[in-house]
């Protein structure tokens, strides 16, 4: 059986006993993801849980890396206000949809958020503990924001990294972006990464150091590719494909085959970003800005199917909970890229809102995406989408305590 795979089946009870549901994993992660898939299928209500007796699933992930960035820093629209318990719950909820990786931002953005319940070092360690507890990979994004010709600053940064490596119980990868922020040439970045790898090996021997090509022009890209082809370093994990000038397919073609390509797609922003909303009415664009509640399941399914085959998976860029639907969709596409979009939304709504509203809520989420298609003045869906969400609001007042329901209800009212 493939790693992380699982099977779920229902058997008739023995001696007139109750039926039994079996979740069988190829490994511990497989069992965990199998439980998550079962939770997405259950019809639960107060006092009872139901499951179709014919329910059968056997699944293995199409892509080995399926992660999301949950960076604890002041710039986030949500994460900086969370406790470690809220991080724990949110990570569990991502696992339900198939996530196996969390990426944190331990250093960048030195501003102190007044909302933070823990210091950056305390939460960095807490996230590592959560990942260790649930056996999900722990990645960190660590830009170099100073000139690597400054030897004092370089040594101080190495020391900061080692202190973090020593403090966290789990660490699987350190990701150094070529830029944004940072403006060092690869001739300086690569030796610095090698020094990081030496420190990393002392505390997390299996972890690797990864690089993105962001802000590197073609001569700089060639320096990286020549170095990797010539040296073939064991400490190097692979290339993270983001918004660099080199297309993702070309990155895969030029990179030595032994190294994977991991995608870093932006699923949180709507304008001035990697995947802006197409034909977005200016009335939305100038008032909602970059980070509104933005379910875009159909668009992102198309984008995923176009680019993901060049990669070994992804860790999405996110600055908060505005993209919560998108995270679930990406995680599920990482298991099966050809899944039906509406079925994924139905599973999301069934788990988070309840089976009795799953179908209508899935249509409501699709409707919010349709509201953003073309001219608002001639978009005939907006009023109907609001009516759908208003009906859910009236029929299920208990959902007014559910933040996921509220943020999408708010979008429906706002669009109208």
GROMACS .gro file of C-alpha atoms in nm:
model
  416
    1UNK     CA    1   0.000   0.000   0.000
    2UNK     CA    2   0.117   0.353  -0.075
    3UNK     CA    3   0.221   0.586   0.209
    4UNK     CA    4  -0.070   0.775   0.367
    5UNK     CA    5  -0.329   0.563   0.184
    6UNK     CA    6  -0.639   0.429   0.354
    7UNK     CA    7  -0.959   0.231   0.301
    8UNK     CA    8  -1.299   0.271   0.465
    9UNK     CA    9  -1.577   0.015   0.454
   10UNK     CA   10  -1.891  -0.078   0.645
   11UNK     CA   11  -1.973  -0.435   0.747
   12UNK     CA   12  -2.298  -0.586   0.872
   13UNK     CA   13  -2.309  -0.660   1.240
   14UNK     CA   14  -2.259  -1.010   1.376
   15UNK     CA   15  -2.535  -1.188   1.576
   16UNK     CA   16  -2.775  -0.903   1.514
   17UNK     CA   17  -2.522  -0.657   1.647
   18UNK     CA   18  -2.471  -0.311   1.499
   19UNK     CA   19  -2.283  -0.253   1.174
   20UNK     CA   20  -1.915  -0.169   1.203
   21UNK     CA   21  -1.715   0.095   1.022
   22UNK     CA   22  -1.351   0.008   0.952
   23UNK     CA   23  -1.089   0.273   0.877
   24UNK     CA   24  -0.767   0.100   0.773
   25UNK     CA   25  -0.452   0.301   0.706
   26UNK     CA   26  -0.137   0.186   0.532
   27UNK     CA   27   0.045   0.375   0.809
   28UNK     CA   28  -0.044   0.606   1.097
   29UNK     CA   29  -0.091   0.901   0.864
   30UNK     CA   30  -0.316   0.691   0.644
   31UNK     CA   31  -0.532   0.604   0.942
   32UNK     CA   32  -0.550   0.972   1.037
   33UNK     CA   33  -0.650   1.083   0.687
   34UNK     CA   34  -0.900   0.798   0.668
   35UNK     CA   35  -1.067   0.927   0.982
   36UNK     CA   36  -1.075   1.271   0.827
   37UNK     CA   37  -1.245   1.137   0.516
   38UNK     CA   38  -1.499   0.955   0.732
   39UNK     CA   39  -1.579   1.274   0.922
   40UNK     CA   40  -1.647   1.449   0.590
   41UNK     CA   41  -1.902   1.178   0.501
   42UNK     CA   42  -2.094   1.152   0.828
   43UNK     CA   43  -2.444   1.295   0.861
   44UNK     CA   44  -2.436   1.422   1.217
   45UNK     CA   45  -2.698   1.599   1.418
   46UNK     CA   46  -2.780   1.644   1.784
   47UNK     CA   47  -2.821   1.298   1.929
   48UNK     CA   48  -2.721   1.096   1.626
   49UNK     CA   49  -2.469   1.016   1.354
   50UNK     CA   50  -2.558   0.843   1.028
   51UNK     CA   51  -2.353   0.691   0.749
   52UNK     CA   52  -2.469   0.530   0.427
   53UNK     CA   53  -2.422   0.153   0.465
   54UNK     CA   54  -2.288   0.142   0.109
   55UNK     CA   55  -2.013   0.395   0.182
   56UNK     CA   56  -1.677   0.272   0.052
   57UNK     CA   57  -1.354   0.462  -0.006
   58UNK     CA   58  -1.001   0.354  -0.097
   59UNK     CA   59  -0.763   0.644  -0.152
   60UNK     CA   60  -0.398   0.734  -0.185
   61UNK     CA   61  -0.269   1.090  -0.228
   62UNK     CA   62  -0.184   1.203  -0.578
   63UNK     CA   63   0.071   1.454  -0.444
   64UNK     CA   64   0.298   1.380  -0.146
   65UNK     CA   65   0.321   1.742  -0.018
   66UNK     CA   66  -0.007   1.914   0.076
   67UNK     CA   67   0.046   2.210   0.304
   68UNK     CA   68  -0.058   2.562   0.398
   69UNK     CA   69   0.130   2.856   0.544
   70UNK     CA   70   0.002   2.960   0.887
   71UNK     CA   71   0.259   3.227   0.963
   72UNK     CA   72   0.251   3.367   1.314
   73UNK     CA   73   0.338   3.732   1.248
   74UNK     CA   74   0.175   4.075   1.274
   75UNK     CA   75   0.102   4.088   0.900
   76UNK     CA   76  -0.150   3.803   0.914
   77UNK     CA   77  -0.519   3.890   0.925
   78UNK     CA   78  -0.598   3.616   1.177
   79UNK     CA   79  -0.310   3.401   1.299
   80UNK     CA   80  -0.148   3.665   1.521
   81UNK     CA   81  -0.458   3.670   1.745
   82UNK     CA   82  -0.466   3.295   1.803
   83UNK     CA   83  -0.373   3.093   2.107
   84UNK     CA   84  -0.181   2.768   2.073
   85UNK     CA   85  -0.513   2.588   2.128
   86UNK     CA   86  -0.665   2.767   1.828
   87UNK     CA   87  -0.365   2.674   1.614
   88UNK     CA   88  -0.406   2.315   1.731
   89UNK     CA   89  -0.774   2.309   1.633
   90UNK     CA   90  -0.718   2.478   1.297
   91UNK     CA   91  -0.438   2.238   1.206
   92UNK     CA   92  -0.658   1.942   1.301
   93UNK     CA   93  -0.932   2.082   1.078
   94UNK     CA   94  -0.686   2.106   0.787
   95UNK     CA   95  -0.580   1.744   0.846
   96UNK     CA   96  -0.946   1.639   0.807
   97UNK     CA   97  -0.923   1.755   0.444
   98UNK     CA   98  -0.587   1.587   0.379
   99UNK     CA   99  -0.323   1.842   0.477
  100UNK     CA  100   0.011   1.694   0.583
  101UNK     CA  101   0.230   2.005   0.614
  102UNK     CA  102   0.225   2.339   0.797
  103UNK     CA  103   0.458   2.624   0.706
  104UNK     CA  104   0.536   2.888   0.966
  105UNK     CA  105   0.715   3.224   0.945
  106UNK     CA  106   0.930   3.232   1.259
  107UNK     CA  107   1.135   3.551   1.208
  108UNK     CA  108   1.015   3.784   0.932
  109UNK     CA  109   0.815   4.098   1.026
  110UNK     CA  110   0.960   4.205   1.358
  111UNK     CA  111   0.657   4.417   1.452
  112UNK     CA  112   0.486   4.304   1.771
  113UNK     CA  113   0.114   4.251   1.733
  114UNK     CA  114  -0.085   4.364   2.036
  115UNK     CA  115  -0.313   4.067   1.972
  116UNK     CA  116  -0.044   3.805   2.025
  117UNK     CA  117  -0.113   3.577   2.318
  118UNK     CA  118   0.234   3.421   2.301
  119UNK     CA  119   0.571   3.559   2.195
  120UNK     CA  120   0.703   3.462   1.853
  121UNK     CA  121   0.955   3.211   1.997
  122UNK     CA  122   0.688   3.054   2.219
  123UNK     CA  123   0.442   3.010   1.934
  124UNK     CA  124   0.712   2.888   1.695
  125UNK     CA  125   0.781   2.607   1.938
  126UNK     CA  126   0.411   2.543   2.000
  127UNK     CA  127   0.345   2.497   1.628
  128UNK     CA  128   0.635   2.252   1.610
  129UNK     CA  129   0.484   2.060   1.902
  130UNK     CA  130   0.145   2.047   1.730
  131UNK     CA  131   0.302   1.918   1.409
  132UNK     CA  132   0.496   1.656   1.604
  133UNK     CA  133   0.179   1.548   1.785
  134UNK     CA  134  -0.017   1.492   1.464
  135UNK     CA  135   0.281   1.379   1.252
  136UNK     CA  136   0.253   1.653   0.992
  137UNK     CA  137   0.558   1.814   0.836
  138UNK     CA  138   0.678   2.144   0.981
  139UNK     CA  139   0.829   2.389   0.731
  140UNK     CA  140   0.955   2.743   0.793
  141UNK     CA  141   0.996   3.037   0.554
  142UNK     CA  142   1.311   3.233   0.642
  143UNK     CA  143   1.408   3.518   0.407
  144UNK     CA  144   1.751   3.680   0.426
  145UNK     CA  145   1.674   4.050   0.473
  146UNK     CA  146   2.030   4.185   0.498
  147UNK     CA  147   2.341   4.179   0.282
  148UNK     CA  148   2.526   3.852   0.321
  149UNK     CA  149   2.850   4.046   0.280
  150UNK     CA  150   2.790   4.174   0.635
  151UNK     CA  151   2.970   3.904   0.829
  152UNK     CA  152   2.842   4.014   1.170
  153UNK     CA  153   2.481   4.008   1.053
  154UNK     CA  154   2.541   3.675   0.880
  155UNK     CA  155   2.677   3.517   1.196
  156UNK     CA  156   2.392   3.658   1.404
  157UNK     CA  157   2.139   3.510   1.162
  158UNK     CA  158   2.304   3.169   1.177
  159UNK     CA  159   2.287   3.184   1.555
  160UNK     CA  160   1.918   3.282   1.544
  161UNK     CA  161   1.845   2.987   1.318
  162UNK     CA  162   2.029   2.741   1.538
  163UNK     CA  163   1.848   2.862   1.849
  164UNK     CA  164   1.519   2.800   1.671
  165UNK     CA  165   1.631   2.459   1.541
  166UNK     CA  166   1.727   2.357   1.892
  167UNK     CA  167   1.399   2.479   2.042
  168UNK     CA  168   1.150   2.306   1.813
  169UNK     CA  169   1.070   1.936   1.858
  170UNK     CA  170   1.005   1.890   1.487
  171UNK     CA  171   1.138   2.055   1.172
  172UNK     CA  172   1.133   1.910   0.821
  173UNK     CA  173   1.241   2.193   0.594
  174UNK     CA  174   1.387   2.542   0.595
  175UNK     CA  175   1.280   2.747   0.292
  176UNK     CA  176   1.501   3.042   0.189
  177UNK     CA  177   1.340   3.265  -0.076
  178UNK     CA  178   1.567   3.422  -0.334
  179UNK     CA  179   1.388   3.752  -0.278
  180UNK     CA  180   1.074   3.931  -0.160
  181UNK     CA  181   1.226   4.015   0.077
  182UNK     CA  182   1.598   3.986   0.018
  183UNK     CA  183   1.841   4.100  -0.250
  184UNK     CA  184   2.142   3.871  -0.235
  185UNK     CA  185   2.299   3.696  -0.536
  186UNK     CA  186   2.299   3.315  -0.545
  187UNK     CA  187   2.677   3.314  -0.508
  188UNK     CA  188   2.616   3.432  -0.151
  189UNK     CA  189   2.281   3.264  -0.084
  190UNK     CA  190   2.395   2.909  -0.163
  191UNK     CA  191   2.694   2.906   0.079
  192UNK     CA  192   2.469   3.058   0.347
  193UNK     CA  193   2.216   2.781   0.289
  194UNK     CA  194   2.491   2.523   0.321
  195UNK     CA  195   2.588   2.670   0.657
  196UNK     CA  196   2.223   2.656   0.765
  197UNK     CA  197   2.211   2.292   0.659
  198UNK     CA  198   2.509   2.210   0.879
  199UNK     CA  199   2.337   2.360   1.181
  200UNK     CA  200   2.008   2.195   1.089
  201UNK     CA  201   2.170   1.852   1.071
  202UNK     CA  202   2.277   1.877   1.436
  203UNK     CA  203   1.918   1.899   1.558
  204UNK     CA  204   1.700   1.760   1.276
  205UNK     CA  205   1.914   1.524   1.068
  206UNK     CA  206   1.645   1.443   0.812
  207UNK     CA  207   1.551   1.806   0.739
  208UNK     CA  208   1.655   1.981   0.418
  209UNK     CA  209   1.707   2.340   0.304
  210UNK     CA  210   1.503   2.463   0.005
  211UNK     CA  211   1.538   2.764  -0.225
  212UNK     CA  212   1.303   2.969  -0.440
  213UNK     CA  213   1.420   3.160  -0.746
  214UNK     CA  214   1.214   3.469  -0.673
  215UNK     CA  215   1.381   3.791  -0.796
  216UNK     CA  216   1.656   3.593  -0.970
  217UNK     CA  217   1.707   3.689  -1.335
  218UNK     CA  218   1.821   3.435  -1.593
  219UNK     CA  219   2.197   3.463  -1.520
  220UNK     CA  220   2.128   3.408  -1.150
  221UNK     CA  221   1.897   3.116  -1.224
  222UNK     CA  222   2.172   2.961  -1.432
  223UNK     CA  223   2.418   2.997  -1.143
  224UNK     CA  224   2.180   2.797  -0.923
  225UNK     CA  225   2.117   2.527  -1.182
  226UNK     CA  226   2.487   2.491  -1.265
  227UNK     CA  227   2.575   2.460  -0.896
  228UNK     CA  228   2.309   2.194  -0.834
  229UNK     CA  229   2.409   1.995  -1.143
  230UNK     CA  230   2.776   2.011  -1.051
  231UNK     CA  231   2.766   1.966  -0.672
  232UNK     CA  232   2.445   1.762  -0.623
  233UNK     CA  233   2.442   1.853  -0.250
  234UNK     CA  234   2.263   1.611  -0.022
  235UNK     CA  235   2.154   1.889   0.211
  236UNK     CA  236   1.952   2.059  -0.063
  237UNK     CA  237   1.580   1.975  -0.053
  238UNK     CA  238   1.458   2.119  -0.383
  239UNK     CA  239   1.319   2.429  -0.552
  240UNK     CA  240   1.008   2.609  -0.430
  241UNK     CA  241   0.823   2.747  -0.733
  242UNK     CA  242   0.654   3.079  -0.664
  243UNK     CA  243   0.624   3.401  -0.864
  244UNK     CA  244   0.978   3.387  -1.007
  245UNK     CA  245   1.041   3.469  -1.370
  246UNK     CA  246   1.113   3.104  -1.450
  247UNK     CA  247   0.788   2.918  -1.534
  248UNK     CA  248   0.712   2.621  -1.315
  249UNK     CA  249   0.738   2.372  -1.602
  250UNK     CA  250   1.074   2.513  -1.705
  251UNK     CA  251   1.191   2.493  -1.344
  252UNK     CA  252   1.111   2.123  -1.338
  253UNK     CA  253   1.284   2.064  -1.673
  254UNK     CA  254   1.608   2.239  -1.575
  255UNK     CA  255   1.634   2.111  -1.218
  256UNK     CA  256   1.829   1.786  -1.164
  257UNK     CA  257   1.575   1.506  -1.140
  258UNK     CA  258   1.678   1.403  -0.790
  259UNK     CA  259   1.539   1.728  -0.650
  260UNK     CA  260   1.164   1.788  -0.623
  261UNK     CA  261   0.974   2.104  -0.709
  262UNK     CA  262   0.729   2.222  -0.447
  263UNK     CA  263   0.468   2.481  -0.539
  264UNK     CA  264   0.404   2.795  -0.332
  265UNK     CA  265   0.076   2.925  -0.480
  266UNK     CA  266  -0.096   3.236  -0.347
  267UNK     CA  267  -0.457   3.144  -0.261
  268UNK     CA  268  -0.523   3.433  -0.024
  269UNK     CA  269  -0.505   3.745  -0.244
  270UNK     CA  270  -0.738   3.872  -0.515
  271UNK     CA  271  -0.556   4.165  -0.683
  272UNK     CA  272  -0.189   4.253  -0.736
  273UNK     CA  273  -0.104   3.890  -0.686
  274UNK     CA  274  -0.012   3.563  -0.856
  275UNK     CA  275  -0.368   3.468  -0.954
  276UNK     CA  276  -0.585   3.783  -0.958
  277UNK     CA  277  -0.960   3.753  -0.999
  278UNK     CA  278  -1.031   3.778  -1.372
  279UNK     CA  279  -1.271   4.049  -1.494
  280UNK     CA  280  -1.333   4.171  -1.141
  281UNK     CA  281  -1.568   4.466  -1.121
  282UNK     CA  282  -1.382   4.778  -0.995
  283UNK     CA  283  -1.657   4.830  -0.737
  284UNK     CA  284  -1.527   4.516  -0.568
  285UNK     CA  285  -1.159   4.560  -0.646
  286UNK     CA  286  -1.123   4.907  -0.493
  287UNK     CA  287  -1.333   4.837  -0.183
  288UNK     CA  288  -1.262   4.474  -0.093
  289UNK     CA  289  -0.889   4.499  -0.158
  290UNK     CA  290  -0.648   4.206  -0.152
  291UNK     CA  291  -0.775   3.987   0.132
  292UNK     CA  292  -1.153   3.958   0.147
  293UNK     CA  293  -1.334   3.631   0.207
  294UNK     CA  294  -1.258   3.478  -0.131
  295UNK     CA  295  -1.389   3.127  -0.209
  296UNK     CA  296  -1.266   3.056  -0.564
  297UNK     CA  297  -1.306   2.678  -0.596
  298UNK     CA  298  -1.369   2.659  -0.970
  299UNK     CA  299  -1.087   2.895  -1.063
  300UNK     CA  300  -0.837   2.729  -0.832
  301UNK     CA  301  -0.930   2.379  -0.946
  302UNK     CA  302  -0.846   2.486  -1.301
  303UNK     CA  303  -0.521   2.649  -1.191
  304UNK     CA  304  -0.426   2.344  -0.986
  305UNK     CA  305  -0.482   2.104  -1.275
  306UNK     CA  306  -0.275   2.323  -1.505
  307UNK     CA  307   0.037   2.363  -1.290
  308UNK     CA  308   0.049   2.094  -1.020
  309UNK     CA  309   0.170   1.812  -1.252
  310UNK     CA  310   0.510   1.986  -1.265
  311UNK     CA  311   0.545   1.953  -0.888
  312UNK     CA  312   0.556   1.710  -0.598
  313UNK     CA  313   0.293   1.912  -0.414
  314UNK     CA  314   0.244   2.247  -0.249
  315UNK     CA  315   0.232   2.464   0.058
  316UNK     CA  316  -0.002   2.750  -0.021
  317UNK     CA  317   0.063   3.113   0.067
  318UNK     CA  318  -0.198   3.239   0.315
  319UNK     CA  319  -0.228   3.539   0.544
  320UNK     CA  320  -0.532   3.424   0.738
  321UNK     CA  321  -0.877   3.268   0.734
  322UNK     CA  322  -1.024   3.467   0.444
  323UNK     CA  323  -0.919   3.178   0.216
  324UNK     CA  324  -1.046   2.895   0.437
  325UNK     CA  325  -1.253   2.733   0.159
  326UNK     CA  326  -0.959   2.754  -0.078
  327UNK     CA  327  -0.734   2.570   0.170
  328UNK     CA  328  -0.978   2.279   0.191
  329UNK     CA  329  -1.017   2.266  -0.187
  330UNK     CA  330  -0.640   2.260  -0.241
  331UNK     CA  331  -0.592   1.988   0.020
  332UNK     CA  332  -0.857   1.770  -0.144
  333UNK     CA  333  -0.718   1.833  -0.493
  334UNK     CA  334  -0.381   1.715  -0.360
  335UNK     CA  335  -0.544   1.376  -0.305
  336UNK     CA  336  -0.736   1.368  -0.632
  337UNK     CA  337  -0.692   1.654  -0.879
  338UNK     CA  338  -0.997   1.549  -1.080
  339UNK     CA  339  -1.246   1.567  -0.795
  340UNK     CA  340  -1.575   1.738  -0.869
  341UNK     CA  341  -1.571   2.094  -0.737
  342UNK     CA  342  -1.922   2.093  -0.598
  343UNK     CA  343  -1.862   1.761  -0.421
  344UNK     CA  344  -1.556   1.910  -0.248
  345UNK     CA  345  -1.764   2.206  -0.133
  346UNK     CA  346  -2.037   1.972  -0.011
  347UNK     CA  347  -1.783   1.786   0.201
  348UNK     CA  348  -1.654   2.118   0.338
  349UNK     CA  349  -2.005   2.233   0.427
  350UNK     CA  350  -2.110   1.894   0.567
  351UNK     CA  351  -1.817   1.890   0.807
  352UNK     CA  352  -1.828   2.255   0.913
  353UNK     CA  353  -2.201   2.338   0.891
  354UNK     CA  354  -2.383   2.005   0.908
  355UNK     CA  355  -2.532   1.756   0.665
  356UNK     CA  356  -2.874   1.920   0.658
  357UNK     CA  357  -2.734   2.235   0.496
  358UNK     CA  358  -2.440   2.088   0.302
  359UNK     CA  359  -2.599   2.092  -0.045
  360UNK     CA  360  -2.740   2.444  -0.014
  361UNK     CA  361  -2.422   2.582   0.142
  362UNK     CA  362  -2.211   2.429  -0.137
  363UNK     CA  363  -2.430   2.610  -0.390
  364UNK     CA  364  -2.395   2.926  -0.183
  365UNK     CA  365  -2.014   2.905  -0.193
  366UNK     CA  366  -2.020   2.855  -0.570
  367UNK     CA  367  -2.254   3.151  -0.589
  368UNK     CA  368  -2.007   3.376  -0.408
  369UNK     CA  369  -1.746   3.293  -0.671
  370UNK     CA  370  -1.998   3.364  -0.948
  371UNK     CA  371  -2.078   3.703  -0.793
  372UNK     CA  372  -1.728   3.816  -0.888
  373UNK     CA  373  -1.757   3.725  -1.256
  374UNK     CA  374  -1.776   4.031  -1.480
  375UNK     CA  375  -1.979   4.348  -1.448
  376UNK     CA  376  -2.167   4.374  -1.121
  377UNK     CA  377  -2.438   4.581  -1.288
  378UNK     CA  378  -2.533   4.292  -1.514
  379UNK     CA  379  -2.452   3.998  -1.286
  380UNK     CA  380  -2.785   3.826  -1.236
  381UNK     CA  381  -2.664   3.591  -0.963
  382UNK     CA  382  -2.598   3.836  -0.680
  383UNK     CA  383  -2.955   3.877  -0.551
  384UNK     CA  384  -3.023   3.504  -0.572
  385UNK     CA  385  -2.703   3.421  -0.385
  386UNK     CA  386  -2.801   3.661  -0.108
  387UNK     CA  387  -3.147   3.505  -0.088
  388UNK     CA  388  -2.991   3.159  -0.052
  389UNK     CA  389  -2.765   3.268   0.235
  390UNK     CA  390  -3.050   3.459   0.399
  391UNK     CA  391  -3.263   3.144   0.391
  392UNK     CA  392  -2.983   2.946   0.556
  393UNK     CA  393  -2.949   3.225   0.812
  394UNK     CA  394  -3.322   3.215   0.892
  395UNK     CA  395  -3.354   2.836   0.900
  396UNK     CA  396  -3.037   2.767   1.099
  397UNK     CA  397  -2.978   3.040   1.357
  398UNK     CA  398  -2.732   2.808   1.535
  399UNK     CA  399  -2.489   2.873   1.248
  400UNK     CA  400  -2.464   3.237   1.353
  401UNK     CA  401  -2.213   3.111   1.612
  402UNK     CA  402  -2.000   2.954   1.335
  403UNK     CA  403  -1.730   3.190   1.209
  404UNK     CA  404  -1.699   3.011   0.876
  405UNK     CA  405  -2.069   3.052   0.810
  406UNK     CA  406  -2.062   3.416   0.922
  407UNK     CA  407  -1.777   3.521   0.694
  408UNK     CA  408  -1.953   3.384   0.387
  409UNK     CA  409  -2.288   3.525   0.496
  410UNK     CA  410  -2.116   3.863   0.528
  411UNK     CA  411  -1.979   3.831   0.174
  412UNK     CA  412  -2.326   3.761   0.037
  413UNK     CA  413  -2.465   4.073   0.205
  414UNK     CA  414  -2.167   4.281   0.097
  415UNK     CA  415  -2.188   4.174  -0.265
  416UNK     CA  416  -2.553   4.274  -0.276
   0.00000   0.00000   0.00000
